[in-house]
Short mmCIF file of C-alpha atoms and ligand atoms in Angstrom, two decimals:
data_model
loop_
_atom_site.label_atom_id
_atom_site.label_comp_id
_atom_site.label_asym_id
_atom_site.label_seq_id
_atom_site.Cartn_x
_atom_site.Cartn_y
_atom_site.Cartn_z
CA UNK A 1 92.37 121.48 90.86
CA UNK A 2 92.74 118.00 92.34
CA UNK A 3 92.74 118.46 96.13
CA UNK A 4 94.86 116.25 98.35
CA UNK A 5 93.26 117.57 101.53
CA UNK A 6 90.04 119.13 102.76
CA UNK A 7 89.24 121.95 105.14
CA UNK A 8 87.30 121.50 108.37
CA UNK A 9 85.89 124.27 110.60
CA UNK A 10 86.45 122.84 114.04
CA UNK A 11 85.37 125.52 116.52
CA UNK A 12 84.00 129.06 116.42
CA UNK A 13 84.24 131.47 119.39
CA UNK A 14 83.91 135.17 120.07
CA UNK A 15 84.87 137.87 122.57
CA UNK A 16 83.17 141.16 123.33
CA UNK A 17 84.50 144.09 125.34
CA UNK A 18 82.91 145.02 128.66
CA UNK A 19 81.45 148.48 128.01
CA UNK A 20 77.89 148.59 126.64
CA UNK A 21 76.87 151.74 124.74
CA UNK A 22 73.12 151.92 124.20
CA UNK A 23 71.40 154.17 121.68
CA UNK A 24 70.14 156.30 124.59
CA UNK A 25 73.77 156.96 125.59
CA UNK A 26 74.42 158.36 122.09
CA UNK A 27 71.51 160.78 122.51
CA UNK A 28 73.77 162.56 125.02
CA UNK A 29 76.56 162.98 122.45
CA UNK A 30 74.66 164.33 119.42
CA UNK A 31 71.19 164.93 118.08
CA UNK A 32 69.74 161.46 117.48
CA UNK A 33 67.20 159.06 118.93
CA UNK A 34 66.94 155.37 119.75
CA UNK A 35 64.05 155.23 117.29
CA UNK A 36 66.08 156.76 114.39
CA UNK A 37 69.03 154.45 114.97
CA UNK A 38 66.94 151.30 115.38
CA UNK A 39 64.75 152.02 112.35
CA UNK A 40 67.70 152.88 110.08
CA UNK A 41 70.17 150.24 111.28
CA UNK A 42 68.50 147.61 113.52
CA UNK A 43 71.04 148.44 116.25
CA UNK A 44 70.01 148.97 119.91
CA UNK A 45 73.44 148.73 121.53
CA UNK A 46 77.10 148.01 120.82
CA UNK A 47 80.18 147.15 122.89
CA UNK A 48 83.33 149.28 123.08
CA UNK A 49 86.71 148.58 124.64
CA UNK A 50 87.54 150.02 128.06
CA UNK A 51 90.97 151.51 128.86
CA UNK A 52 92.06 148.04 130.03
CA UNK A 53 90.99 146.26 126.81
CA UNK A 54 92.32 146.28 123.26
CA UNK A 55 91.98 144.50 119.95
CA UNK A 56 94.75 142.19 121.13
CA UNK A 57 93.07 141.33 124.43
CA UNK A 58 89.83 140.49 122.59
CA UNK A 59 91.80 138.37 120.10
CA UNK A 60 93.52 136.45 122.92
CA UNK A 61 90.17 135.78 124.56
CA UNK A 62 88.53 134.55 121.31
CA UNK A 63 91.62 132.49 120.39
CA UNK A 64 91.88 130.77 123.78
CA UNK A 65 88.17 129.90 123.79
CA UNK A 66 88.46 128.44 120.29
CA UNK A 67 91.49 126.30 121.10
CA UNK A 68 89.90 125.08 124.36
CA UNK A 69 86.70 124.15 122.53
CA UNK A 70 88.67 122.26 119.88
CA UNK A 71 91.03 120.75 122.50
CA UNK A 72 94.01 121.80 120.40
CA UNK A 73 97.34 122.77 121.99
CA UNK A 74 98.50 126.25 120.82
CA UNK A 75 101.89 124.66 120.05
CA UNK A 76 100.18 122.59 117.35
CA UNK A 77 99.12 125.67 115.38
CA UNK A 78 100.99 126.05 112.07
CA UNK A 79 99.61 129.44 111.08
CA UNK A 80 97.78 132.36 112.71
CA UNK A 81 95.99 134.90 110.52
CA UNK A 82 94.40 138.00 112.04
CA UNK A 83 91.98 139.91 109.84
CA UNK A 84 91.82 143.50 111.06
CA UNK A 85 92.04 147.12 109.93
CA UNK A 86 92.38 148.55 113.44
CA UNK A 87 95.53 146.85 114.75
CA UNK A 88 96.97 147.85 118.12
CA UNK A 89 100.24 148.70 116.36
CA UNK A 90 101.35 149.07 112.73
CA UNK A 91 103.96 146.51 113.67
CA UNK A 92 104.49 143.97 115.09
CA UNK A 93 101.33 142.63 113.53
CA UNK A 94 98.40 141.54 115.67
CA UNK A 95 99.02 137.92 114.69
CA UNK A 96 102.66 138.08 115.86
CA UNK A 97 101.60 139.57 119.19
CA UNK A 98 98.80 137.02 119.53
CA UNK A 99 101.25 134.18 118.92
CA UNK A 100 103.27 135.26 121.98
CA UNK A 101 100.20 135.73 124.18
CA UNK A 102 98.78 132.25 123.51
CA UNK A 103 102.10 130.39 123.29
CA UNK A 104 101.75 129.22 119.68
CA UNK A 105 105.49 129.16 119.15
CA UNK A 106 105.48 126.78 116.17
CA UNK A 107 103.26 128.95 113.97
CA UNK A 108 104.05 131.58 111.36
CA UNK A 109 101.82 134.62 111.45
CA UNK A 110 100.49 137.48 109.36
CA UNK A 111 97.67 140.01 109.35
CA UNK A 112 95.22 140.45 106.54
CA UNK A 113 93.65 143.79 105.64
CA UNK A 114 90.35 143.49 103.81
CA UNK A 115 88.13 145.47 106.21
CA UNK A 116 84.70 143.90 106.73
CA UNK A 117 85.50 141.20 104.14
CA UNK A 118 88.56 140.18 106.17
CA UNK A 119 87.11 137.00 107.61
CA UNK A 120 85.98 135.73 104.20
CA UNK A 121 89.35 136.56 102.63
CA UNK A 122 90.99 134.94 105.68
CA UNK A 123 89.14 131.63 105.32
CA UNK A 124 89.97 131.49 101.63
CA UNK A 125 93.65 132.22 102.32
CA UNK A 126 93.84 129.68 105.14
CA UNK A 127 92.27 127.03 102.90
CA UNK A 128 95.08 127.41 100.34
CA UNK A 129 97.67 126.55 103.03
CA UNK A 130 95.68 123.43 103.88
CA UNK A 131 95.14 122.40 100.27
CA UNK A 132 98.84 122.79 99.41
CA UNK A 133 99.82 120.55 102.33
CA UNK A 134 101.77 123.20 104.26
CA UNK A 135 99.47 123.49 107.31
CA UNK A 136 97.28 121.26 109.44
CA UNK A 137 95.97 123.68 112.06
CA UNK A 138 95.21 127.32 111.32
CA UNK A 139 93.74 129.87 113.68
CA UNK A 140 91.86 132.71 112.00
CA UNK A 141 90.78 135.71 114.08
CA UNK A 142 88.61 138.62 112.88
CA UNK A 143 88.91 141.62 115.19
CA UNK A 144 88.20 145.34 115.04
CA UNK A 145 87.88 148.15 117.54
CA UNK A 146 86.46 150.98 115.47
CA UNK A 147 85.45 152.84 118.64
CA UNK A 148 89.02 154.18 118.76
CA UNK A 149 88.79 155.48 115.17
CA UNK A 150 85.42 157.20 115.27
CA UNK A 151 84.65 160.85 115.69
CA UNK A 152 82.07 160.49 118.46
CA UNK A 153 80.40 163.73 117.37
CA UNK A 154 79.79 162.47 113.80
CA UNK A 155 76.33 160.92 114.14
CA UNK A 156 76.12 159.24 110.75
CA UNK A 157 79.19 157.07 111.56
CA UNK A 158 79.17 156.76 115.36
CA UNK A 159 75.81 154.97 115.52
CA UNK A 160 76.96 152.10 113.36
CA UNK A 161 80.14 150.54 114.73
CA UNK A 162 80.95 148.32 117.72
CA UNK A 163 84.06 146.44 118.86
CA UNK A 164 84.58 142.68 119.00
CA UNK A 165 86.53 139.62 117.97
CA UNK A 166 85.65 136.23 116.54
CA UNK A 167 87.80 133.21 115.81
CA UNK A 168 87.70 129.86 114.07
CA UNK A 169 90.05 126.90 114.02
CA UNK A 170 90.50 125.59 110.48
CA UNK A 171 91.93 122.09 110.27
CA UNK A 172 93.12 119.71 107.61
CA UNK A 173 90.86 116.72 106.88
CA UNK A 174 90.45 114.17 104.10
CA UNK A 175 89.69 115.70 100.69
CA UNK A 176 86.36 113.87 100.57
CA UNK A 177 85.29 115.60 103.81
CA UNK A 178 86.14 119.13 102.59
CA UNK A 179 83.62 121.52 104.20
CA UNK A 180 84.50 124.51 101.99
CA UNK A 181 82.33 123.97 98.95
CA UNK A 182 83.32 127.11 97.01
CA UNK A 183 84.29 130.76 97.28
CA UNK A 184 84.16 133.95 95.25
CA UNK A 185 86.27 137.03 96.10
CA UNK A 186 86.09 140.50 94.52
CA UNK A 187 87.65 143.97 94.68
CA UNK A 188 86.70 147.28 93.10
CA UNK A 189 89.00 150.15 94.02
CA UNK A 190 87.12 152.76 96.04
CA UNK A 191 88.34 155.71 93.96
CA UNK A 192 85.82 158.09 95.57
CA UNK A 193 86.93 156.99 99.05
CA UNK A 194 83.35 156.35 100.15
CA UNK A 195 84.66 154.33 103.10
CA UNK A 196 88.10 155.21 104.40
CA UNK A 197 90.21 155.42 107.54
CA UNK A 198 93.09 157.78 106.65
CA UNK A 199 96.47 157.42 108.30
CA UNK A 200 96.93 161.13 108.90
CA UNK A 201 100.42 160.90 110.39
CA UNK A 202 101.71 159.38 107.16
CA UNK A 203 99.80 161.78 104.91
CA UNK A 204 101.07 164.87 106.77
CA UNK A 205 104.61 164.09 107.98
CA UNK A 206 105.38 167.76 108.70
CA UNK A 207 102.69 167.77 111.34
CA UNK A 208 104.32 164.94 113.24
CA UNK A 209 104.35 166.87 116.49
CA UNK A 210 100.62 167.27 116.45
CA UNK A 211 98.22 164.52 117.28
CA UNK A 212 96.32 163.99 114.05
CA UNK A 213 92.94 162.33 114.41
CA UNK A 214 92.44 159.19 112.34
CA UNK A 215 88.69 158.93 111.90
CA UNK A 216 86.48 156.76 109.73
CA UNK A 217 84.97 158.74 106.87
CA UNK A 218 81.95 157.18 105.23
CA UNK A 219 79.44 158.04 102.54
CA UNK A 220 76.73 155.84 104.07
CA UNK A 221 74.36 156.00 101.11
CA UNK A 222 77.06 155.02 98.59
CA UNK A 223 78.20 152.09 100.75
CA UNK A 224 74.59 150.99 101.22
CA UNK A 225 74.01 151.00 97.46
CA UNK A 226 77.27 149.13 96.87
CA UNK A 227 76.22 146.43 99.37
CA UNK A 228 72.75 145.83 97.94
CA UNK A 229 74.30 145.63 94.46
CA UNK A 230 77.22 143.25 95.08
CA UNK A 231 75.91 140.92 97.80
CA UNK A 232 73.05 139.39 95.75
CA UNK A 233 75.43 139.10 92.83
CA UNK A 234 78.04 137.11 94.78
CA UNK A 235 75.36 134.91 96.37
CA UNK A 236 74.00 134.06 92.91
CA UNK A 237 77.54 133.36 91.64
CA UNK A 238 78.09 130.87 94.47
CA UNK A 239 74.70 129.19 94.10
CA UNK A 240 75.29 128.81 90.35
CA UNK A 241 78.75 127.32 90.92
CA UNK A 242 77.35 124.56 93.14
CA UNK A 243 73.99 124.32 91.38
CA UNK A 244 71.91 124.95 94.52
CA UNK A 245 68.87 127.17 95.16
CA UNK A 246 68.32 129.45 98.20
CA UNK A 247 65.92 126.82 99.62
CA UNK A 248 68.78 124.32 99.77
CA UNK A 249 70.89 126.63 101.95
CA UNK A 250 70.26 126.38 105.69
CA UNK A 251 71.74 129.71 106.81
CA UNK A 252 72.61 132.98 105.11
CA UNK A 253 75.30 134.70 107.19
CA UNK A 254 75.86 138.26 105.96
CA UNK A 255 78.29 140.81 107.31
CA UNK A 256 76.32 142.59 110.05
CA UNK A 257 76.58 146.12 108.64
CA UNK A 258 72.99 147.27 108.84
CA UNK A 259 69.81 145.21 109.41
CA UNK A 260 68.18 147.03 106.47
CA UNK A 261 70.94 145.75 104.16
CA UNK A 262 70.48 142.21 105.54
CA UNK A 263 66.67 142.39 105.05
CA UNK A 264 66.81 143.97 101.58
CA UNK A 265 69.37 141.49 100.28
CA UNK A 266 67.71 138.40 101.73
CA UNK A 267 64.28 139.45 100.39
CA UNK A 268 65.78 140.15 96.96
CA UNK A 269 67.33 136.67 96.98
CA UNK A 270 64.14 135.07 98.31
CA UNK A 271 65.70 133.66 101.47
CA UNK A 272 63.14 133.46 104.25
CA UNK A 273 63.71 135.06 107.66
CA UNK A 274 64.38 131.74 109.42
CA UNK A 275 67.41 131.18 107.17
CA UNK A 276 69.02 134.54 107.98
CA UNK A 277 71.10 134.94 111.15
CA UNK A 278 71.56 138.30 112.83
CA UNK A 279 72.94 139.76 116.06
CA UNK A 280 73.47 143.37 114.96
CA UNK A 281 70.84 144.60 117.45
CA UNK A 282 73.18 143.79 120.36
CA UNK A 283 76.65 144.39 118.89
CA UNK A 284 76.41 146.82 115.95
CA UNK A 285 78.76 146.56 113.00
CA UNK A 286 81.95 144.90 114.27
CA UNK A 287 83.68 144.89 110.87
CA UNK A 288 86.09 141.93 110.46
CA UNK A 289 84.64 140.31 113.61
CA UNK A 290 81.02 140.43 112.53
CA UNK A 291 80.76 137.11 110.67
CA UNK A 292 82.53 134.87 113.23
CA UNK A 293 80.71 136.74 116.03
CA UNK A 294 77.26 136.11 114.61
CA UNK A 295 78.14 132.47 113.87
CA UNK A 296 79.49 131.87 117.40
CA UNK A 297 76.47 133.65 118.93
CA UNK A 298 73.98 131.71 116.84
CA UNK A 299 75.65 128.38 117.67
CA UNK A 300 75.57 129.23 121.38
CA UNK A 301 71.88 130.18 121.19
CA UNK A 302 71.21 126.97 119.22
CA UNK A 303 69.82 129.01 116.33
CA UNK A 304 72.52 127.64 114.03
CA UNK A 305 72.85 123.87 114.13
CA UNK A 306 75.10 121.40 112.30
CA UNK A 307 75.05 119.66 109.94
CA UNK A 308 74.16 122.57 107.71
CA UNK A 309 75.05 124.50 104.61
CA UNK A 310 75.91 128.08 105.51
CA UNK A 311 76.54 130.78 102.93
CA UNK A 312 78.76 133.57 104.26
CA UNK A 313 79.15 136.99 102.60
CA UNK A 314 81.39 139.89 103.65
CA UNK A 315 81.63 143.36 102.10
CA UNK A 316 83.32 146.59 103.02
CA UNK A 317 86.12 149.06 102.52
CA UNK A 318 88.46 148.59 99.61
CA UNK A 319 85.94 148.08 98.20
CA UNK A 320 86.12 144.36 98.86
CA UNK A 321 83.49 141.68 98.95
CA UNK A 322 83.33 137.93 98.83
CA UNK A 323 81.31 134.90 99.74
CA UNK A 324 81.79 131.25 100.47
CA UNK A 325 79.69 128.18 101.07
CA UNK A 326 80.45 125.89 104.00
CA UNK A 327 79.01 122.41 104.39
CA UNK A 328 79.49 122.43 108.15
CA UNK A 329 79.51 119.15 110.04
CA UNK A 330 79.79 120.81 113.46
CA UNK A 331 82.33 121.44 116.22
CA UNK A 332 84.62 118.48 116.66
O1 UT7 B 401 80.69 147.68 107.12
C1 UT7 B 401 80.36 148.42 105.99
C2 UT7 B 401 80.33 149.83 106.43
N1 UT7 B 401 79.22 150.65 106.25
C3 UT7 B 401 77.95 150.40 105.89
O2 UT7 B 401 77.52 149.33 105.58
C4 UT7 B 401 77.06 151.61 105.89
C5 UT7 B 401 75.88 151.51 104.96
N2 UT7 B 401 75.03 152.66 105.14
C6 UT7 B 401 74.17 152.80 106.17
O3 UT7 B 401 74.09 151.94 107.02
C7 UT7 B 401 73.27 154.03 106.21
O4 UT7 B 401 73.55 154.83 105.09
C8 UT7 B 401 73.41 154.87 107.51
C9 UT7 B 401 72.82 154.12 108.70
C10 UT7 B 401 74.85 155.19 107.80
C11 UT7 B 401 72.62 156.17 107.37
O5 UT7 B 401 71.27 155.88 107.06
P1 UT7 B 401 70.54 156.60 105.84
O6 UT7 B 401 69.18 156.07 105.81
O7 UT7 B 401 71.37 156.40 104.62
O8 UT7 B 401 70.52 158.09 106.30
P2 UT7 B 401 71.05 159.38 105.54
O9 UT7 B 401 72.54 159.48 105.62
O10 UT7 B 401 70.40 159.47 104.20
O11 UT7 B 401 70.44 160.52 106.42
C12 UT7 B 401 69.02 160.77 106.46
C13 UT7 B 401 68.77 161.89 107.42
C14 UT7 B 401 69.66 163.11 107.17
O12 UT7 B 401 68.92 164.27 107.50
P3 UT7 B 401 68.22 165.13 106.33
O13 UT7 B 401 69.33 165.58 105.44
O14 UT7 B 401 67.26 164.21 105.66
O15 UT7 B 401 67.56 166.22 107.10
C15 UT7 B 401 70.78 162.94 108.17
O16 UT7 B 401 71.36 164.18 108.54
O17 UT7 B 401 69.07 161.47 108.75
C16 UT7 B 401 70.04 162.34 109.34
N3 UT7 B 401 70.90 161.54 110.21
C17 UT7 B 401 70.58 161.27 111.48
N4 UT7 B 401 69.52 161.62 112.24
C18 UT7 B 401 69.49 161.16 113.50
C19 UT7 B 401 72.07 160.93 109.91
N5 UT7 B 401 72.53 160.27 110.98
C20 UT7 B 401 71.63 160.46 111.97
C21 UT7 B 401 71.55 160.02 113.30
N6 UT7 B 401 70.45 160.40 114.02
N7 UT7 B 401 72.47 159.23 113.85
#
C-alpha cells in the first residue's frame, strides 16, 4: 500500500497506583514465599489501586503526562483509544469517560479489548487512522486493574498481576519519516478457556440479586507454553519481513507477564540481556499497560534511548498476540 502519511510516537508516559503489595504481604494471605514468587515470576512487588483510585484515574494521569510532555492541547486530539479488559464500567467506555476528564472534546473515542495484546493492537489500529488521512493526533492508553478481578486466596493467579496505565501520543508525520516499520497480529480462539475473566452476572441472569464474583481463571502452564511458542514465531515473522537480524534490533520489549517467559524467549531468539527491557520485578503483570509502562520506565531511567529500533510483542487472553517494529526517533 502506498502511504500518504507516516506515524510518529511522540511521547510515552505511565501512571501507577499508590498501594505497594510486596511478596511478603502475600505470605499473609496464602501459603507462598517471596522466594517461590521471585524464582517463578521475577516479581518482588506490584501496585494496586486504593479505594480512591480507579482505572480511569490512572488513565487520566498517564494521558495528562503524555500530552504535557508532547506539548499538545487535548482539544487537538482526533481520536482516543483505550486498551483495557477491566473497564470501570461496561459503558460508557473508558475512552469516552477519559475524553471528558481531559477535555479532548474534538476527539472520537472507543475502547479496544485484546487483553495483554491490547497496546499492540491499539498501535496498529491507530496507525490505520493516520495512514488513511482521518487523524493527526491519537492518544492510546493501555490500562488494567486486575486487582479488582482476582480471588486473593488463589495463589497461582494472585501473585502475578498488578495495576497500572501507560500512554503514548501517536502523531501524523511525513510518509518518509514513518516510525512504524511493520506489524503482525494474530488470534487463536481460546476454546479451553485457559485464560478467562467470566462476566458472571451475564452468564447467570437469574442470580441477579446476588453479588457474583468475577475472577480471573488461568491455567498458568498452558498460557506459559502458548507464550513461549508464539512469541519467538512472531518475532521471526517481523525480522523476516524487514530483513533484519536480532543484532540489528536495539531493544526487545515483551509483554511483562513473567520474567521466565521473557528470559526463555529472548535466549531462544539469541537476543542478549542488554537488548531486553524489563520492569516486572517492581510492577508485576499489568496486562494492557505493561508495554507502555516498561517503555516509559526505561526511557525515564535512560535505559532506552532514541534513536533506536524497538521490537514490541504482546500476548494474552483471546488468545491474542502480535508484534511490531518501531524505528523510534525520540520524544518530540
Ligand atoms: O498476561 C498473560 C497472563 N498469564 C501468564 O503469562 C501466565 C503464564 N504462566 C505463569 O506465569 C506460571 O505458570 C505461574 C507463575 C502462574 C505458575 O508457575 P509454574 O511454574 O507454572 O507453577 P505450577 O502452576 O506448575 O505450580 C508448581 C507448584 C504446584 O505445587 P505442586 O503441585 O508441585 O505441589 C503449585 O501448587 O507450585 C505450587 N504453587 C505455589 N506455591 C507457592 C502455585 N502457586 C504458588 C504460589 N506459592 N504462589
